[in-house]
JSON list of N, CA and C in Angstrom, two decimals:
[
{"chain": "A", "resi": 18, "resn": "MET", "atom": "N", "xyz": [0.22, 1.62, 5.42]},
{"chain": "A", "resi": 18, "resn": "MET", "atom": "CA", "xyz": [0.80, 2.60, 4.52]},
{"chain": "A", "resi": 18, "resn": "MET", "atom": "C", "xyz": [0.46, 2.21, 3.08]},
{"chain": "A", "resi": 19, "resn": "ASN", "atom": "N", "xyz": [0.26, 3.19, 2.27]},
{"chain": "A", "resi": 19, "resn": "ASN", "atom": "CA", "xyz": [-0.01, 3.00, 0.85]},
{"chain": "A", "resi": 19, "resn": "ASN", "atom": "C", "xyz": [1.03, 3.76, 0.05]},
{"chain": "A", "resi": 20, "resn": "THR", "atom": "N", "xyz": [1.48, 3.18, -1.04]},
{"chain": "A", "resi": 20, "resn": "THR", "atom": "CA", "xyz": [2.45, 3.83, -1.91]},
{"chain": "A", "resi": 20, "resn": "THR", "atom": "C", "xyz": [1.73, 4.46, -3.09]},
{"chain": "A", "resi": 21, "resn": "LEU", "atom": "N", "xyz": [1.94, 5.76, -3.29]},
{"chain": "A", "resi": 21, "resn": "LEU", "atom": "CA", "xyz": [1.39, 6.47, -4.44]},
{"chain": "A", "resi": 21, "resn": "LEU", "atom": "C", "xyz": [2.50, 6.60, -5.48]},
{"chain": "A", "resi": 22, "resn": "TYR", "atom": "N", "xyz": [2.11, 6.63, -6.75]},
{"chain": "A", "resi": 22, "resn": "TYR", "atom": "CA", "xyz": [3.05, 6.71, -7.87]},
{"chain": "A", "resi": 22, "resn": "TYR", "atom": "C", "xyz": [2.61, 7.82, -8.79]},
{"chain": "A", "resi": 23, "resn": "ARG", "atom": "N", "xyz": [3.57, 8.62, -9.24]},
{"chain": "A", "resi": 23, "resn": "ARG", "atom": "CA", "xyz": [3.31, 9.65, -10.25]},
{"chain": "A", "resi": 23, "resn": "ARG", "atom": "C", "xyz": [4.42, 9.61, -11.29]},
{"chain": "A", "resi": 24, "resn": "LEU", "atom": "N", "xyz": [4.08, 9.92, -12.52]},
{"chain": "A", "resi": 24, "resn": "LEU", "atom": "CA", "xyz": [5.08, 10.08, -13.57]},
{"chain": "A", "resi": 24, "resn": "LEU", "atom": "C", "xyz": [5.02, 11.54, -14.00]},
{"chain": "A", "resi": 25, "resn": "LEU", "atom": "N", "xyz": [6.06, 12.27, -13.68]},
{"chain": "A", "resi": 25, "resn": "LEU", "atom": "CA", "xyz": [6.13, 13.69, -14.02]},
{"chain": "A", "resi": 25, "resn": "LEU", "atom": "C", "xyz": [6.75, 13.82, -15.41]},
{"chain": "A", "resi": 26, "resn": "THR", "atom": "N", "xyz": [6.13, 14.61, -16.27]},
{"chain": "A", "resi": 26, "resn": "THR", "atom": "CA", "xyz": [6.64, 14.82, -17.62]},
{"chain": "A", "resi": 26, "resn": "THR", "atom": "C", "xyz": [6.61, 16.30, -17.95]},
{"chain": "A", "resi": 27, "resn": "GLU", "atom": "N", "xyz": [7.49, 16.68, -18.86]},
{"chain": "A", "resi": 27, "resn": "GLU", "atom": "CA", "xyz": [7.57, 18.10, -19.25]},
{"chain": "A", "resi": 27, "resn": "GLU", "atom": "C", "xyz": [8.58, 18.21, -20.37]},
{"chain": "A", "resi": 28, "resn": "ASP", "atom": "N", "xyz": [8.52, 19.30, -21.13]},
{"chain": "A", "resi": 28, "resn": "ASP", "atom": "CA", "xyz": [9.58, 19.59, -22.09]},
{"chain": "A", "resi": 28, "resn": "ASP", "atom": "C", "xyz": [10.90, 19.73, -21.33]},
{"chain": "A", "resi": 29, "resn": "ASP", "atom": "N", "xyz": [12.01, 19.51, -22.00]},
{"chain": "A", "resi": 29, "resn": "ASP", "atom": "CA", "xyz": [13.32, 19.59, -21.37]},
{"chain": "A", "resi": 29, "resn": "ASP", "atom": "C", "xyz": [13.72, 21.06, -21.17]},
{"chain": "A", "resi": 30, "resn": "THR", "atom": "N", "xyz": [13.10, 21.67, -20.17]},
{"chain": "A", "resi": 30, "resn": "THR", "atom": "CA", "xyz": [13.39, 23.05, -19.79]},
{"chain": "A", "resi": 30, "resn": "THR", "atom": "C", "xyz": [13.49, 23.10, -18.27]},
{"chain": "A", "resi": 31, "resn": "SER", "atom": "N", "xyz": [13.73, 24.27, -17.73]},
{"chain": "A", "resi": 31, "resn": "SER", "atom": "CA", "xyz": [13.78, 24.40, -16.28]},
{"chain": "A", "resi": 31, "resn": "SER", "atom": "C", "xyz": [12.43, 24.06, -15.64]},
{"chain": "A", "resi": 32, "resn": "ALA", "atom": "N", "xyz": [11.35, 24.14, -16.40]},
{"chain": "A", "resi": 32, "resn": "ALA", "atom": "CA", "xyz": [10.02, 23.80, -15.87]},
{"chain": "A", "resi": 32, "resn": "ALA", "atom": "C", "xyz": [10.00, 22.35, -15.36]},
{"chain": "A", "resi": 33, "resn": "PHE", "atom": "N", "xyz": [10.69, 21.45, -16.06]},
{"chain": "A", "resi": 33, "resn": "PHE", "atom": "CA", "xyz": [10.76, 20.06, -15.62]},
{"chain": "A", "resi": 33, "resn": "PHE", "atom": "C", "xyz": [11.49, 19.97, -14.28]},
{"chain": "A", "resi": 34, "resn": "CYS", "atom": "N", "xyz": [12.61, 20.64, -14.16]},
{"chain": "A", "resi": 34, "resn": "CYS", "atom": "CA", "xyz": [13.37, 20.62, -12.90]},
{"chain": "A", "resi": 34, "resn": "CYS", "atom": "C", "xyz": [12.54, 21.18, -11.76]},
{"chain": "A", "resi": 35, "resn": "HIS", "atom": "N", "xyz": [11.79, 22.25, -12.02]},
{"chain": "A", "resi": 35, "resn": "HIS", "atom": "CA", "xyz": [10.93, 22.84, -10.99]},
{"chain": "A", "resi": 35, "resn": "HIS", "atom": "C", "xyz": [9.82, 21.87, -10.60]},
{"chain": "A", "resi": 36, "resn": "LYS", "atom": "N", "xyz": [9.25, 21.17, -11.56]},
{"chain": "A", "resi": 36, "resn": "LYS", "atom": "CA", "xyz": [8.19, 20.21, -11.27]},
{"chain": "A", "resi": 36, "resn": "LYS", "atom": "C", "xyz": [8.70, 19.10, -10.37]},
{"chain": "A", "resi": 37, "resn": "VAL", "atom": "N", "xyz": [9.88, 18.56, -10.68]},
{"chain": "A", "resi": 37, "resn": "VAL", "atom": "CA", "xyz": [10.46, 17.49, -9.87]},
{"chain": "A", "resi": 37, "resn": "VAL", "atom": "C", "xyz": [10.85, 18.04, -8.50]},
{"chain": "A", "resi": 38, "resn": "SER", "atom": "N", "xyz": [11.46, 19.21, -8.45]},
{"chain": "A", "resi": 38, "resn": "SER", "atom": "CA", "xyz": [11.86, 19.81, -7.17]},
{"chain": "A", "resi": 38, "resn": "SER", "atom": "C", "xyz": [10.65, 20.07, -6.28]},
{"chain": "A", "resi": 39, "resn": "ASP", "atom": "N", "xyz": [9.55, 20.50, -6.85]},
{"chain": "A", "resi": 39, "resn": "ASP", "atom": "CA", "xyz": [8.33, 20.74, -6.09]},
{"chain": "A", "resi": 39, "resn": "ASP", "atom": "C", "xyz": [7.82, 19.43, -5.49]},
{"chain": "A", "resi": 40, "resn": "ALA", "atom": "N", "xyz": [7.83, 18.36, -6.28]},
{"chain": "A", "resi": 40, "resn": "ALA", "atom": "CA", "xyz": [7.39, 17.05, -5.77]},
{"chain": "A", "resi": 40, "resn": "ALA", "atom": "C", "xyz": [8.29, 16.59, -4.63]},
{"chain": "A", "resi": 41, "resn": "LEU", "atom": "N", "xyz": [9.60, 16.76, -4.77]},
{"chain": "A", "resi": 41, "resn": "LEU", "atom": "CA", "xyz": [10.54, 16.36, -3.72]},
{"chain": "A", "resi": 41, "resn": "LEU", "atom": "C", "xyz": [10.29, 17.17, -2.44]},
{"chain": "A", "resi": 42, "resn": "ALA", "atom": "N", "xyz": [10.03, 18.45, -2.59]},
{"chain": "A", "resi": 42, "resn": "ALA", "atom": "CA", "xyz": [9.76, 19.31, -1.44]},
{"chain": "A", "resi": 42, "resn": "ALA", "atom": "C", "xyz": [8.49, 18.90, -0.71]},
{"chain": "A", "resi": 43, "resn": "LYS", "atom": "N", "xyz": [7.57, 18.22, -1.43]},
{"chain": "A", "resi": 43, "resn": "LYS", "atom": "CA", "xyz": [6.31, 17.77, -0.83]},
{"chain": "A", "resi": 43, "resn": "LYS", "atom": "C", "xyz": [6.40, 16.33, -0.33]},
{"chain": "A", "resi": 44, "resn": "GLY", "atom": "N", "xyz": [7.62, 15.78, -0.28]},
{"chain": "A", "resi": 44, "resn": "GLY", "atom": "CA", "xyz": [7.80, 14.46, 0.31]},
{"chain": "A", "resi": 44, "resn": "GLY", "atom": "C", "xyz": [7.83, 13.30, -0.67]},
{"chain": "A", "resi": 45, "resn": "TRP", "atom": "N", "xyz": [7.70, 13.55, -1.96]},
{"chain": "A", "resi": 45, "resn": "TRP", "atom": "CA", "xyz": [7.81, 12.49, -2.95]},
{"chain": "A", "resi": 45, "resn": "TRP", "atom": "C", "xyz": [9.29, 12.09, -3.06]},
{"chain": "A", "resi": 46, "resn": "VAL", "atom": "N", "xyz": [9.54, 10.85, -3.48]},
{"chain": "A", "resi": 46, "resn": "VAL", "atom": "CA", "xyz": [10.90, 10.32, -3.59]},
{"chain": "A", "resi": 46, "resn": "VAL", "atom": "C", "xyz": [11.11, 9.84, -5.02]},
{"chain": "A", "resi": 47, "resn": "LEU", "atom": "N", "xyz": [12.29, 10.11, -5.57]},
{"chain": "A", "resi": 47, "resn": "LEU", "atom": "CA", "xyz": [12.61, 9.65, -6.93]},
{"chain": "A", "resi": 47, "resn": "LEU", "atom": "C", "xyz": [12.49, 8.13, -6.99]},
{"chain": "A", "resi": 48, "resn": "HIS", "atom": "N", "xyz": [11.97, 7.65, -8.10]},
{"chain": "A", "resi": 48, "resn": "HIS", "atom": "CA", "xyz": [11.82, 6.20, -8.32]},
{"chain": "A", "resi": 48, "resn": "HIS", "atom": "C", "xyz": [12.39, 5.89, -9.71]},
{"chain": "A", "resi": 49, "resn": "GLY", "atom": "N", "xyz": [13.59, 5.33, -9.74]},
{"chain": "A", "resi": 49, "resn": "GLY", "atom": "CA", "xyz": [14.22, 5.05, -11.03]},
{"chain": "A", "resi": 49, "resn": "GLY", "atom": "C", "xyz": [14.92, 6.27, -11.58]},
{"chain": "A", "resi": 50, "resn": "SER", "atom": "N", "xyz": [15.45, 6.11, -12.77]},
{"chain": "A", "resi": 50, "resn": "SER", "atom": "CA", "xyz": [16.21, 7.17, -13.44]},
{"chain": "A", "resi": 50, "resn": "SER", "atom": "C", "xyz": [15.29, 8.03, -14.30]},
{"chain": "A", "resi": 51, "resn": "PRO", "atom": "N", "xyz": [15.68, 9.28, -14.54]},
{"chain": "A", "resi": 51, "resn": "PRO", "atom": "CA", "xyz": [14.92, 10.11, -15.47]},
{"chain": "A", "resi": 51, "resn": "PRO", "atom": "C", "xyz": [15.03, 9.53, -16.89]},
{"chain": "A", "resi": 52, "resn": "GLN", "atom": "N", "xyz": [14.04, 9.80, -17.69]},
{"chain": "A", "resi": 52, "resn": "GLN", "atom": "CA", "xyz": [14.03, 9.33, -19.07]},
{"chain": "A", "resi": 52, "resn": "GLN", "atom": "C", "xyz": [13.85, 10.53, -19.99]},
{"chain": "A", "resi": 53, "resn": "TYR", "atom": "N", "xyz": [14.44, 10.44, -21.18]},
{"chain": "A", "resi": 53, "resn": "TYR", "atom": "CA", "xyz": [14.37, 11.51, -22.16]},
{"chain": "A", "resi": 53, "resn": "TYR", "atom": "C", "xyz": [13.99, 10.92, -23.50]},
{"chain": "A", "resi": 54, "resn": "ALA", "atom": "N", "xyz": [13.19, 11.64, -24.27]},
{"chain": "A", "resi": 54, "resn": "ALA", "atom": "CA", "xyz": [12.81, 11.20, -25.61]},
{"chain": "A", "resi": 54, "resn": "ALA", "atom": "C", "xyz": [12.54, 12.42, -26.47]},
{"chain": "A", "resi": 55, "resn": "TYR", "atom": "N", "xyz": [12.80, 12.27, -27.74]},
{"chain": "A", "resi": 55, "resn": "TYR", "atom": "CA", "xyz": [12.53, 13.36, -28.67]},
{"chain": "A", "resi": 55, "resn": "TYR", "atom": "C", "xyz": [11.08, 13.28, -29.13]},
{"chain": "A", "resi": 56, "resn": "ASP", "atom": "N", "xyz": [10.35, 14.37, -28.99]},
{"chain": "A", "resi": 56, "resn": "ASP", "atom": "CA", "xyz": [8.96, 14.48, -29.41]},
{"chain": "A", "resi": 56, "resn": "ASP", "atom": "C", "xyz": [8.96, 15.03, -30.84]},
{"chain": "A", "resi": 57, "resn": "HIS", "atom": "N", "xyz": [8.84, 14.15, -31.81]},
{"chain": "A", "resi": 57, "resn": "HIS", "atom": "CA", "xyz": [8.92, 14.55, -33.22]},
{"chain": "A", "resi": 57, "resn": "HIS", "atom": "C", "xyz": [7.78, 15.49, -33.60]},
{"chain": "A", "resi": 58, "resn": "ALA", "atom": "N", "xyz": [6.61, 15.27, -33.06]},
{"chain": "A", "resi": 58, "resn": "ALA", "atom": "CA", "xyz": [5.44, 16.09, -33.42]},
{"chain": "A", "resi": 58, "resn": "ALA", "atom": "C", "xyz": [5.65, 17.55, -33.04]},
{"chain": "A", "resi": 59, "resn": "ASN", "atom": "N", "xyz": [6.33, 17.79, -31.91]},
{"chain": "A", "resi": 59, "resn": "ASN", "atom": "CA", "xyz": [6.51, 19.16, -31.44]},
{"chain": "A", "resi": 59, "resn": "ASN", "atom": "C", "xyz": [7.95, 19.65, -31.56]},
{"chain": "A", "resi": 60, "resn": "GLY", "atom": "N", "xyz": [8.85, 18.77, -31.98]},
{"chain": "A", "resi": 60, "resn": "GLY", "atom": "CA", "xyz": [10.24, 19.16, -32.21]},
{"chain": "A", "resi": 60, "resn": "GLY", "atom": "C", "xyz": [11.01, 19.51, -30.95]},
{"chain": "A", "resi": 61, "resn": "VAL", "atom": "N", "xyz": [10.69, 18.85, -29.82]},
{"chain": "A", "resi": 61, "resn": "VAL", "atom": "CA", "xyz": [11.37, 19.14, -28.55]},
{"chain": "A", "resi": 61, "resn": "VAL", "atom": "C", "xyz": [11.75, 17.84, -27.84]},
{"chain": "A", "resi": 62, "resn": "MET", "atom": "N", "xyz": [12.72, 17.96, -26.96]},
{"chain": "A", "resi": 62, "resn": "MET", "atom": "CA", "xyz": [13.05, 16.85, -26.06]},
{"chain": "A", "resi": 62, "resn": "MET", "atom": "C", "xyz": [12.05, 16.87, -24.91]},
{"chain": "A", "resi": 63, "resn": "ARG", "atom": "N", "xyz": [11.61, 15.69, -24.49]},
{"chain": "A", "resi": 63, "resn": "ARG", "atom": "CA", "xyz": [10.69, 15.56, -23.35]},
{"chain": "A", "resi": 63, "resn": "ARG", "atom": "C", "xyz": [11.38, 14.77, -22.26]},
{"chain": "A", "resi": 64, "resn": "CYS", "atom": "N", "xyz": [11.08, 15.10, -21.02]},
{"chain": "A", "resi": 64, "resn": "CYS", "atom": "CA", "xyz": [11.66, 14.42, -19.86]},
{"chain": "A", "resi": 64, "resn": "CYS", "atom": "C", "xyz": [10.55, 13.75, -19.05]},
{"chain": "A", "resi": 65, "resn": "ALA", "atom": "N", "xyz": [10.92, 12.69, -18.36]},
{"chain": "A", "resi": 65, "resn": "ALA", "atom": "CA", "xyz": [9.99, 12.01, -17.46]},
{"chain": "A", "resi": 65, "resn": "ALA", "atom": "C", "xyz": [10.76, 11.52, -16.24]},
{"chain": "A", "resi": 66, "resn": "GLN", "atom": "N", "xyz": [10.12, 11.61, -15.08]},
{"chain": "A", "resi": 66, "resn": "GLN", "atom": "CA", "xyz": [10.70, 11.09, -13.84]},
{"chain": "A", "resi": 66, "resn": "GLN", "atom": "C", "xyz": [9.58, 10.52, -12.99]},
{"chain": "A", "resi": 67, "resn": "ALA", "atom": "N", "xyz": [9.73, 9.27, -12.60]},
{"chain": "A", "resi": 67, "resn": "ALA", "atom": "CA", "xyz": [8.77, 8.65, -11.69]},
{"chain": "A", "resi": 67, "resn": "ALA", "atom": "C", "xyz": [9.10, 9.05, -10.27]},
{"chain": "A", "resi": 68, "resn": "VAL", "atom": "N", "xyz": [8.06, 9.27, -9.46]},
{"chain": "A", "resi": 68, "resn": "VAL", "atom": "CA", "xyz": [8.22, 9.55, -8.05]},
{"chain": "A", "resi": 68, "resn": "VAL", "atom": "C", "xyz": [7.18, 8.73, -7.27]},
{"chain": "A", "resi": 69, "resn": "ILE", "atom": "N", "xyz": [7.52, 8.39, -6.03]},
{"chain": "A", "resi": 69, "resn": "ILE", "atom": "CA", "xyz": [6.60, 7.66, -5.17]},
{"chain": "A", "resi": 69, "resn": "ILE", "atom": "C", "xyz": [6.52, 8.34, -3.82]},
{"chain": "A", "resi": 70, "resn": "LYS", "atom": "N", "xyz": [5.43, 8.02, -3.08]},
{"chain": "A", "resi": 70, "resn": "LYS", "atom": "CA", "xyz": [5.26, 8.60, -1.75]},
{"chain": "A", "resi": 70, "resn": "LYS", "atom": "C", "xyz": [4.44, 7.64, -0.91]},
{"chain": "A", "resi": 71, "resn": "GLU", "atom": "N", "xyz": [4.88, 7.42, 0.32]},
{"chain": "A", "resi": 71, "resn": "GLU", "atom": "CA", "xyz": [4.14, 6.61, 1.27]},
{"chain": "A", "resi": 71, "resn": "GLU", "atom": "C", "xyz": [3.16, 7.51, 2.01]},
{"chain": "A", "resi": 72, "resn": "VAL", "atom": "N", "xyz": [1.87, 7.10, 2.06]},
{"chain": "A", "resi": 72, "resn": "VAL", "atom": "CA", "xyz": [0.84, 7.89, 2.73]},
{"chain": "A", "resi": 72, "resn": "VAL", "atom": "C", "xyz": [-0.03, 6.98, 3.57]},
{"chain": "A", "resi": 73, "resn": "GLU", "atom": "N", "xyz": [-0.65, 7.55, 4.58]},
{"chain": "A", "resi": 73, "resn": "GLU", "atom": "CA", "xyz": [-1.58, 6.83, 5.43]},
{"chain": "A", "resi": 73, "resn": "GLU", "atom": "C", "xyz": [-2.97, 6.72, 4.78]},
{"chain": "A", "resi": 74, "resn": "THR", "atom": "N", "xyz": [-3.31, 7.70, 3.96]},
{"chain": "A", "resi": 74, "resn": "THR", "atom": "CA", "xyz": [-4.61, 7.77, 3.33]},
{"chain": "A", "resi": 74, "resn": "THR", "atom": "C", "xyz": [-4.84, 6.58, 2.42]},
{"chain": "A", "resi": 75, "resn": "PRO", "atom": "N", "xyz": [-5.99, 5.91, 2.51]},
{"chain": "A", "resi": 75, "resn": "PRO", "atom": "CA", "xyz": [-6.28, 4.82, 1.57]},
{"chain": "A", "resi": 75, "resn": "PRO", "atom": "C", "xyz": [-6.31, 5.34, 0.14]},
{"chain": "A", "resi": 76, "resn": "TYR", "atom": "N", "xyz": [-5.80, 4.54, -0.78]},
{"chain": "A", "resi": 76, "resn": "TYR", "atom": "CA", "xyz": [-5.78, 4.95, -2.19]},
{"chain": "A", "resi": 76, "resn": "TYR", "atom": "C", "xyz": [-7.20, 5.02, -2.74]},
{"chain": "A", "resi": 77, "resn": "SER", "atom": "N", "xyz": [-7.42, 6.01, -3.58]},
{"chain": "A", "resi": 77, "resn": "SER", "atom": "CA", "xyz": [-8.68, 6.16, -4.31]},
{"chain": "A", "resi": 77, "resn": "SER", "atom": "C", "xyz": [-8.34, 6.74, -5.69]},
{"chain": "A", "resi": 78, "resn": "SER", "atom": "N", "xyz": [-9.00, 6.27, -6.72]},
{"chain": "A", "resi": 78, "resn": "SER", "atom": "CA", "xyz": [-8.74, 6.79, -8.07]},
{"chain": "A", "resi": 78, "resn": "SER", "atom": "C", "xyz": [-9.20, 8.24, -8.21]},
{"chain": "A", "resi": 79, "resn": "ASP", "atom": "N", "xyz": [-9.92, 8.75, -7.24]},
{"chain": "A", "resi": 79, "resn": "ASP", "atom": "CA", "xyz": [-10.36, 10.15, -7.24]},
{"chain": "A", "resi": 79, "resn": "ASP", "atom": "C", "xyz": [-9.31, 11.08, -6.63]},
{"chain": "A", "resi": 80, "resn": "MET", "atom": "N", "xyz": [-8.23, 10.52, -6.08]},
{"chain": "A", "resi": 80, "resn": "MET", "atom": "CA", "xyz": [-7.20, 11.35, -5.44]},
{"chain": "A", "resi": 80, "resn": "MET", "atom": "C", "xyz": [-6.57, 12.31, -6.42]},
{"chain": "A", "resi": 81, "resn": "LYS", "atom": "N", "xyz": [-6.26, 13.49, -5.96]},
{"chain": "A", "resi": 81, "resn": "LYS", "atom": "CA", "xyz": [-5.45, 14.46, -6.70]},
{"chain": "A", "resi": 81, "resn": "LYS", "atom": "C", "xyz": [-4.02, 14.23, -6.23]},
{"chain": "A", "resi": 82, "resn": "LEU", "atom": "N", "xyz": [-3.26, 13.42, -6.98]},
{"chain": "A", "resi": 82, "resn": "LEU", "atom": "CA", "xyz": [-1.93, 13.01, -6.53]},
{"chain": "A", "resi": 82, "resn": "LEU", "atom": "C", "xyz": [-1.00, 14.20, -6.30]},
{"chain": "A", "resi": 83, "resn": "GLY", "atom": "N", "xyz": [-1.10, 15.23, -7.10]},
{"chain": "A", "resi": 83, "resn": "GLY", "atom": "CA", "xyz": [-0.25, 16.39, -6.93]},
{"chain": "A", "resi": 83, "resn": "GLY", "atom": "C", "xyz": [-0.53, 17.15, -5.64]},
{"chain": "A", "resi": 84, "resn": "ALA", "atom": "N", "xyz": [-1.69, 16.94, -5.06]},
{"chain": "A", "resi": 84, "resn": "ALA", "atom": "CA", "xyz": [-2.04, 17.61, -3.81]},
{"chain": "A", "resi": 84, "resn": "ALA", "atom": "C", "xyz": [-1.60, 16.81, -2.60]},
{"chain": "A", "resi": 85, "resn": "GLN", "atom": "N", "xyz": [-1.13, 15.60, -2.81]},
{"chain": "A", "resi": 85, "resn": "GLN", "atom": "CA", "xyz": [-0.72, 14.74, -1.68]},
{"chain": "A", "resi": 85, "resn": "GLN", "atom": "C", "xyz": [0.64, 15.14, -1.15]}
]
């Protein structure tokens, strides 16, 4: 088994919740707590959530993690 890691980021809107929910629906698991930071350049709050997934496929840097 191989563990894949993704860091999902988005402005603090429902789009972030949908992005995380989509990953969970595809078998990804939350890893750690969500993080929030103010993006001064764009004047918005940004969110981040790490997710992991165990897969049989050998890891490759060419993988499209969102498609896993």
